Amino acid sequence: MIEALGERIRATQTPLVIRAGGSKDFYGQQIEGDILDVSGHRGIVSYEPGELVLTAKCGTPLAEIEALLDRHGQMLGFEPPHFGTASTLGGTLACGLSGPRRPHAGSARDFVLGMEILDGTGQHLKFGGQVIKNVAGYDASRLMVGSLGTLGVLVQASLKVLPKPQSELTLQFELDETTALKRMNEWSGQPLPVSASLWQSGILSLRLSGASSAIMRAQAKLGGDHHLNGPDFWRQHRDHETAFFSGDLPLWRLSLPPSAPPSSLAGKQIITWGGAERWLKTDADAAEIRAWAAAHGGHATLFMGGHKAAGAFHPLPRALMKYHLRLKGQFDPRGMLNRGRMYPDF
Amino acid sequence: MIAPKIIRRLQSVLPPDCLLLATEDLKPFETDGLTAFRNIPDVVALPETENQVKSILRICHESGTPIVFRGAGTGVSGGALPVDGAVLLAMTRFNRILSIDPLARLARVQPGVRNLAISEAAAPFNLYYAPDPSSQIACTIGGNVAENSGGVHCLKYGLTVHNVLSIRVLTIEGDELVIGSEALDSPGYDLLALLTGSEGMLAVTLEVTVKLLPKPERTQVVLAAFDDIGKGGAAVGAVIAGGVLPAGLEMMDRLAVEAAEAYAHAGYPLNAKAILLVEVDGTQEEVSEDVMRVREILLAAGATEVRTARDEAEQKKFWAGRKAAFPAVGRLAPDYYCMDGTIPRKSLPDVLKRMAALSEQHALPVANVFHAGDGNLHPLILYDANRPGEWEKAERFGADILELCVAHGGSITGEHGVGIEKINQMCVQFGSAELGAFHGIKACFDPDGLLNPGKAVPTLHRCAEYGAMHVRGGKLPFAELPRF
């Protein structure tokens, strides 16, 4: 399969659009080209719970990986969003998306130990490995995470996995936006077993994970109301299945320093990641949104819907773009892989 | 030698006390923490302002003069070893903590700030910087970024790459780049991951923003003794498979235990073939539950003795032996050579057995100290540099150990970096296509190859020569091992 994919890349004269489950077709700039279907390259290559390491081919469905980990009391620490049943490991890593646990456990790239790719010349490259610590050579594995397939087709990845917490509990507090932001930051600075946070419409939801006794004590300290269906609440939010995410208005994702102030932008909002991620349903002007995010030390992504002519992703400073273009030229000299998915003609 | 005309240009942008030229001033910079390699630099620049750094880079870029960056010089792979004809640029005078934001939990610091100084400055807010390389009292954060330094607590808290939010760097072409931000992600490629651990090959760091963590409410240490090193190795995997993620999981073999005990009087059981130190941290309750689980798992794994530290003083004592392991082993022989391979944890028993055989074959003793939870080995090869040929023998033994790690699916370096030391072993770990990709990445940032030349990534030519040396007689090293 890898040989065939490599051959296809070498031979193509038309830019290729890399695709597995297609669950994130909406993400990034919409591009044209021949579909390179990588969904057939699937299967878990190795998994040993005692190693906390799992290696899988990139077309493997995320659900299959999570089910296996679950049977051994382990999980993907970055709690990736699925956006449907078709999502694969490769797509998840190529988009570099992480879920509610991210500020507390780490991001998709933090858990990547090794990556095999096919570069733009069809060459099969193996970076990193299956060990937790490895500083031999440049960290090209993590460079691939979030590169949207513009540097290479991800074919296989090794990830560090985590033991599942013994128990979890979701608490809810009635708080206004300013107070909620303050609390999220304060709590993150204390040795509390917080594993997720979300503020919406005057309610702050907080997930605690760990030993039952630790959770009980944290609950006694923090107060709040016990949310009876915590797991569904976080999963539905993670996968954008709640009412907030429906409707035609463009969906923006703002990534900010966690202590950034409440937004002055128009529209409906959800605050997650302890204040570091803010989802916005708004038809406000792209330039205005980006200016506000940048002024507060962050960036804004037009996540879904809207007019992507303004760019799905926050523009890069010119000097930084220079090195991006050089890296793209290095890994994909003919510009055949997901060209334009991240930035125009890139 | 650097041309006098370039020295004159450097003198024109730097005050006299920022440029060292006299041999007696240059001598302290001839080596870093890997003292087996020495080379007196032609010139040492110790700039005090960013403008001076920019001027030095501009002069070097225009004149095609190589540069080697250096922090505190504690690295143990020769990454800061001077290169002939190069400027050695030491960033140690950039030693200010610029700001600490307790609410957002981050510290913005200059690259010459010492690792431990960050945690000390954050302590009043009950926060700390997690990566703790054993040199943390002296090593700088700029050096930590260059090497992607680890430490005792990597298993739970990650390496430097997991704890740095943003860096501001300068490229040889004079571009100042802010990479990452105070947010948790940034648009574009993850250049933060790419530059962290790039060993001074891609850019020089001007500023670093690190993540601070709340100090755990409680920490507890469990010590376990084993009458067989293989059982100790298996217990490591059992603890982790048992659902506990220890903050630290360290292992020492008999030689290391004996040396450490004689040196630090930590109270280690001397008849043990291996001891494990398991540190768990978290809330009061988490720690209590984890300690109970860890004790059960260790006993089930065949530990002959399991002790839980009674109080903080005893915890410190348990750790004192481990932390003194290197100097303690240093008393057993005139010199030691510290290796840094990683392997999957399951290979621990096999690799240890094979290492004992290599020790006999090379007729050099080896003491083993590991970050066992990470599968990160630090074999200490004992030798006497004054005996002709013994260093070469130690170096060959070390190379064999690293290649053994690769053959088991591991890596030639877990946290010390490649530098000059493991440049040949890079040829064993990576194929020519990957090495080509690394050279390509290097060329994106440093097209003329002026930054730290000859380090970290070998030329294919060098690999061909090394490979030729290796397969002499048609024998691959460790041909009995499966390779995949």
Coordinates of C-alpha atoms in Angstrom, one line a residue, chain B residues 50-412:
Chain B
E50 CA 20.6 41.7 21.2
N51 CA 22.0 44.2 18.8
Q52 CA 25.4 42.9 19.4
V53 CA 24.2 39.4 18.7
K54 CA 22.6 40.6 15.5
S55 CA 25.9 42.3 14.5
I56 CA 27.9 39.2 15.2
L57 CA 25.5 37.1 13.0
R58 CA 25.6 39.6 10.3
I59 CA 29.4 39.7 10.2
C60 CA 29.6 35.9 10.2
H61 CA 26.9 35.6 7.5
E62 CA 28.6 38.2 5.3
S63 CA 32.1 36.7 5.7
G64 CA 31.0 33.0 5.7
T65 CA 32.4 32.5 9.2
P66 CA 30.9 29.6 11.2
I67 CA 29.4 30.1 14.6
V68 CA 29.0 27.8 17.6
F69 CA 26.5 28.8 20.2
R70 CA 27.0 28.0 23.9
G71 CA 25.1 28.5 27.1
A72 CA 26.6 27.3 30.4
G73 CA 28.5 24.6 28.6
T74 CA 27.0 21.8 30.6
G75 CA 25.9 19.7 27.6
V76 CA 27.3 16.2 27.5
S77 CA 27.4 15.5 23.8
G78 CA 29.9 18.1 22.6
G79 CA 27.3 20.3 21.1
A80 CA 29.2 23.4 22.2
L81 CA 32.6 22.0 21.3
P82 CA 34.5 24.8 19.4
V83 CA 35.0 24.3 15.7
D84 CA 38.2 25.5 14.0
G85 CA 37.8 28.9 12.3
A86 CA 34.4 29.6 14.1
V87 CA 33.3 32.2 16.5
L88 CA 32.1 30.7 19.8
L89 CA 29.1 32.8 20.8
A90 CA 28.2 32.4 24.5
M91 CA 24.8 33.7 25.5
T92 CA 25.4 33.5 29.3
R93 CA 25.2 37.3 29.8
F94 CA 21.5 37.2 28.8
N95 CA 20.5 36.2 32.3
R96 CA 17.4 38.2 33.2
I97 CA 14.0 36.8 34.1
L98 CA 11.9 39.3 32.2
S99 CA 8.5 38.6 33.7
I100 CA 6.5 36.0 35.7
D101 CA 2.8 35.9 35.2
P102 CA 1.3 33.8 38.0
L103 CA -2.3 34.0 36.7
A104 CA -1.4 32.8 33.2
R105 CA 1.3 30.6 34.7
L106 CA 4.2 31.5 32.5
A107 CA 7.7 33.0 32.7
R108 CA 9.4 35.0 30.1
V109 CA 13.2 34.8 30.4
Q110 CA 16.4 35.5 28.5
P111 CA 18.2 32.4 27.2
G112 CA 21.1 32.6 29.7
V113 CA 18.8 32.2 32.7
R114 CA 19.6 29.0 34.6
N115 CA 17.0 26.3 34.6
L116 CA 16.7 26.2 38.4
A117 CA 16.5 30.0 38.7
I118 CA 13.1 29.9 36.9
S119 CA 11.6 27.5 39.5
E120 CA 13.2 29.6 42.3
A121 CA 11.6 32.8 40.9
A122 CA 8.2 31.0 40.5
A123 CA 8.3 29.5 44.0
P124 CA 6.6 32.4 45.8
F125 CA 3.5 31.7 43.6
N126 CA 3.6 28.0 44.3
L127 CA 4.6 27.3 40.7
Y128 CA 7.6 25.7 39.1
Y129 CA 9.2 24.8 35.8
A130 CA 9.0 21.1 35.3
P131 CA 12.0 19.8 33.3
D132 CA 14.8 19.2 35.7
P133 CA 18.0 18.0 34.0
S134 CA 20.6 16.9 36.6
S135 CA 22.6 20.0 35.6
Q136 CA 19.7 22.3 36.5
I137 CA 21.7 24.3 39.0
A138 CA 24.0 25.5 36.2
C139 CA 22.5 24.8 32.7
T140 CA 20.7 27.6 30.9
I141 CA 17.2 27.6 29.4
G142 CA 18.6 28.5 26.0
G143 CA 20.8 25.4 26.2
N144 CA 17.7 23.4 27.3
V145 CA 15.8 24.5 24.3
A146 CA 18.7 23.7 22.0
E147 CA 19.0 20.2 23.5
N148 CA 15.4 19.5 24.3
S149 CA 16.6 18.6 27.8
G150 CA 14.8 16.1 29.9
G151 CA 15.4 15.1 33.5
V152 CA 14.0 12.8 36.2
H153 CA 10.3 13.8 35.8
C154 CA 9.9 13.4 32.0
L155 CA 7.5 10.5 32.1
K156 CA 4.8 12.6 33.6
Y157 CA 5.8 16.1 32.8
G158 CA 7.5 15.8 29.4
L159 CA 10.7 17.2 28.0
T160 CA 11.6 20.8 27.2
V161 CA 9.4 20.7 24.1
H162 CA 6.3 20.0 26.2
N163 CA 7.0 22.9 28.5
V164 CA 8.1 25.8 26.3
L165 CA 5.3 28.0 24.9
S166 CA 7.3 30.4 22.8
I167 CA 10.8 31.3 21.6
R168 CA 12.1 34.4 19.9
V169 CA 15.1 33.4 17.7
L170 CA 17.4 35.0 15.2
T171 CA 18.4 33.2 12.0
I172 CA 21.8 33.6 10.3
E173 CA 20.1 35.6 7.6
G174 CA 19.1 38.1 10.2
D175 CA 15.4 37.3 10.5
E176 CA 13.9 37.6 13.9
L177 CA 11.1 35.1 14.4
V178 CA 8.6 34.7 17.2
I179 CA 7.7 31.1 17.3
G180 CA 4.8 29.9 19.3
S181 CA 2.9 32.3 21.6
E182 CA 1.3 32.6 25.0
A183 CA -1.7 30.8 23.6
L184 CA -1.6 27.0 23.4
D185 CA -1.1 26.8 19.6
S186 CA -0.1 29.0 16.7
P187 CA -0.9 29.2 13.0
G188 CA 1.4 27.5 10.5
Y189 CA 3.9 24.7 11.0
D190 CA 5.0 23.6 14.5
L191 CA 8.4 25.3 14.2
L192 CA 8.5 25.3 18.0
A193 CA 8.9 21.5 18.0
L194 CA 11.3 21.7 15.1
L195 CA 13.6 24.2 16.7
T196 CA 13.5 22.7 20.2
G197 CA 16.3 20.2 20.2
S198 CA 17.9 21.5 17.0
E199 CA 21.3 21.8 18.8
G200 CA 22.1 25.3 17.7
M201 CA 22.0 24.2 14.0
L202 CA 19.0 26.4 12.9
A203 CA 19.0 29.6 14.9
V204 CA 20.1 31.3 18.1
T205 CA 17.5 31.8 20.8
L206 CA 17.0 35.3 22.2
E207 CA 14.1 34.8 24.5
V208 CA 12.1 31.9 25.9
T209 CA 8.6 31.8 27.4
V210 CA 8.0 28.7 29.5
K211 CA 4.9 27.1 31.1
L212 CA 4.8 27.0 34.9
L213 CA 3.0 24.3 36.8
P214 CA 1.4 24.3 40.2
K215 CA 3.6 22.5 42.7
P216 CA 2.1 19.2 43.6
E217 CA 0.4 19.1 46.9
R218 CA 2.4 16.1 48.0
T219 CA 5.2 13.9 46.8
Q220 CA 6.1 10.4 48.1
V221 CA 9.0 8.1 47.2
V222 CA 8.9 4.3 47.3
L223 CA 12.2 2.3 47.2
A224 CA 12.2 -1.3 46.1
A225 CA 15.1 -3.8 46.0
F226 CA 15.4 -6.8 43.7
D227 CA 17.7 -9.8 43.8
D228 CA 17.7 -9.9 40.0
I229 CA 18.1 -7.0 37.6
G230 CA 15.7 -8.5 35.1
K231 CA 12.9 -8.6 37.7
G232 CA 13.6 -5.0 38.5
G233 CA 13.3 -4.2 34.8
A234 CA 10.0 -6.1 34.5
A235 CA 8.6 -4.3 37.6
V236 CA 9.1 -1.0 35.8
G237 CA 6.6 -2.1 33.1
A238 CA 4.3 -3.5 35.7
V239 CA 4.0 -0.3 37.6
I240 CA 3.1 1.6 34.4
A241 CA 0.7 -1.1 33.1
G242 CA -0.9 -1.0 36.5
G243 CA -2.3 2.4 35.7
V244 CA 0.1 4.6 37.8
L245 CA 2.0 7.4 36.0
P246 CA 4.9 8.1 38.4
A247 CA 6.5 11.5 38.4
G248 CA 9.8 9.7 38.4
L249 CA 10.9 6.1 38.0
E250 CA 14.6 5.5 38.4
M251 CA 16.6 2.3 38.5
M252 CA 20.2 1.6 39.5
D253 CA 22.2 -1.6 39.2
R254 CA 24.4 -3.2 41.8
L255 CA 27.6 -1.4 41.0
A256 CA 25.8 2.0 41.0
V257 CA 24.0 1.2 44.2
E258 CA 27.2 0.2 46.0
A259 CA 29.0 3.3 44.7
A260 CA 26.1 5.6 45.6
E261 CA 25.7 4.1 49.1
A262 CA 29.4 4.4 49.8
Y263 CA 29.3 8.1 48.7
A264 CA 26.0 9.4 49.9
H265 CA 24.9 6.9 52.7
A266 CA 21.4 6.9 51.4
G267 CA 20.5 3.7 53.2
Y268 CA 20.2 1.5 50.1
P269 CA 20.1 -2.2 50.6
L270 CA 23.5 -3.3 49.6
N271 CA 22.7 -6.9 48.8
A272 CA 20.3 -5.8 46.0
K273 CA 21.1 -6.5 42.4
A274 CA 18.9 -3.5 41.4
I275 CA 16.9 -0.9 43.2
L276 CA 13.9 1.1 41.9
L277 CA 12.9 4.6 43.1
V278 CA 9.3 5.4 42.4
E279 CA 8.1 8.9 43.0
V280 CA 4.4 9.7 42.9
D281 CA 3.0 13.1 43.2
G282 CA -0.4 14.8 43.1
T283 CA -3.1 15.6 45.7
Q284 CA -2.9 14.0 49.2
E285 CA -5.5 11.4 48.2
E286 CA -4.0 10.5 44.8
V287 CA -0.6 10.0 46.4
S288 CA -1.9 7.8 49.1
E289 CA -3.8 5.6 46.6
D290 CA -0.8 5.5 44.2
V291 CA 1.6 4.5 46.9
M292 CA -0.5 1.6 47.9
R293 CA -0.9 0.4 44.4
V294 CA 2.8 0.8 43.6
R295 CA 3.8 -1.2 46.7
E296 CA 1.4 -4.0 45.8
I297 CA 2.7 -4.1 42.2
L298 CA 6.4 -4.1 43.3
L299 CA 5.9 -6.9 45.7
A300 CA 4.0 -8.9 43.1
A301 CA 6.9 -8.3 40.7
G302 CA 9.2 -10.0 43.2
A303 CA 10.8 -7.1 45.1
T304 CA 12.7 -8.4 48.1
E305 CA 12.1 -5.2 50.0
V306 CA 9.8 -2.2 49.6
R307 CA 10.2 0.9 51.7
T308 CA 8.1 4.0 51.7
A309 CA 9.9 7.2 52.8
R310 CA 8.6 8.0 56.3
D311 CA 9.1 11.7 55.9
E312 CA 10.6 14.4 53.7
A313 CA 14.0 13.8 55.2
E314 CA 13.9 10.2 54.2
Q315 CA 12.6 11.1 50.7
K316 CA 15.6 13.4 50.3
K317 CA 17.9 10.6 51.5
F318 CA 16.5 8.2 48.9
W319 CA 17.0 10.7 46.2
A320 CA 20.4 11.8 47.5
G321 CA 21.9 8.4 46.5
R322 CA 20.4 8.6 43.0
K323 CA 21.4 12.2 42.5
A324 CA 25.0 11.4 43.6
A325 CA 25.2 8.3 41.4
F326 CA 27.4 10.0 38.8
P327 CA 30.1 11.5 41.1
A328 CA 29.8 8.3 43.2
V329 CA 30.6 6.1 40.3
G330 CA 33.3 8.6 39.4
R331 CA 35.2 7.4 42.4
L332 CA 35.4 3.9 41.1
A333 CA 37.7 4.7 38.2
P334 CA 39.8 7.7 37.1
D335 CA 37.3 8.4 34.3
Y336 CA 33.8 7.5 33.2
Y337 CA 31.9 7.9 30.0
C338 CA 28.2 8.5 30.3
M339 CA 25.9 7.1 27.6
D340 CA 22.3 8.1 26.9
G341 CA 20.4 5.5 24.9
T342 CA 16.7 4.8 25.0
I343 CA 14.9 1.5 24.5
P344 CA 11.3 0.3 24.9
R345 CA 10.9 -0.6 28.5
K346 CA 10.1 -4.3 27.7
S347 CA 13.7 -4.6 26.3
L348 CA 15.3 -3.6 29.5
P349 CA 16.1 -7.2 30.7
D350 CA 17.6 -8.2 27.3
V351 CA 19.6 -5.0 26.9
L352 CA 21.0 -5.3 30.4
K353 CA 22.1 -8.9 29.7
R354 CA 23.7 -8.0 26.4
M355 CA 25.4 -5.0 28.0
A356 CA 27.0 -7.2 30.7
A357 CA 28.4 -9.4 27.9
L358 CA 29.8 -6.3 26.1
S359 CA 31.4 -5.2 29.3
E360 CA 33.3 -8.5 29.4
Q361 CA 34.1 -8.3 25.8
H362 CA 35.6 -4.8 26.1
A363 CA 37.1 -5.5 29.5
L364 CA 35.6 -2.3 31.0
P365 CA 33.2 -2.2 33.9
V366 CA 29.9 -0.5 33.4
A367 CA 27.5 0.9 36.1
N368 CA 23.9 1.5 35.1
V369 CA 21.7 4.3 36.2
F370 CA 18.4 4.7 34.3
H371 CA 15.4 6.9 34.0
A372 CA 13.7 3.5 33.8
G373 CA 10.2 4.9 33.3
D374 CA 11.3 6.5 30.1
G375 CA 13.4 3.6 29.0
N376 CA 16.3 6.0 29.1
L377 CA 19.6 4.3 30.0
H378 CA 22.7 6.1 31.4
P379 CA 25.4 3.4 31.4
L380 CA 28.6 4.8 32.9
I381 CA 31.6 3.1 31.3
L382 CA 34.6 3.1 33.7
Y383 CA 38.0 3.7 32.2
D384 CA 41.3 5.3 32.7
A385 CA 42.2 8.0 30.1
N386 CA 45.8 7.8 31.1
R387 CA 46.1 4.3 29.9
P388 CA 46.9 4.3 26.1
G389 CA 44.1 3.1 24.0
E390 CA 41.5 2.9 26.9
W391 CA 39.5 5.9 25.8
E392 CA 39.2 4.5 22.3
K393 CA 38.0 1.2 23.9
A394 CA 35.4 3.1 26.0
E395 CA 34.2 5.0 23.0
R396 CA 33.8 1.7 21.0
F397 CA 32.0 0.1 23.9
G398 CA 29.7 3.2 24.1
A399 CA 29.0 3.0 20.3
D400 CA 28.1 -0.7 20.7
I401 CA 25.6 0.2 23.5
L402 CA 24.0 2.8 21.3
E403 CA 23.7 0.5 18.4
L404 CA 22.2 -2.1 20.7
C405 CA 19.6 0.4 21.6
V406 CA 18.8 1.1 18.0
A407 CA 18.6 -2.6 17.3
H408 CA 15.9 -2.9 20.0
G409 CA 13.9 -0.1 18.4
G410 CA 15.2 2.6 20.6
S411 CA 17.3 5.8 20.1
I412 CA 20.9 6.7 20.4

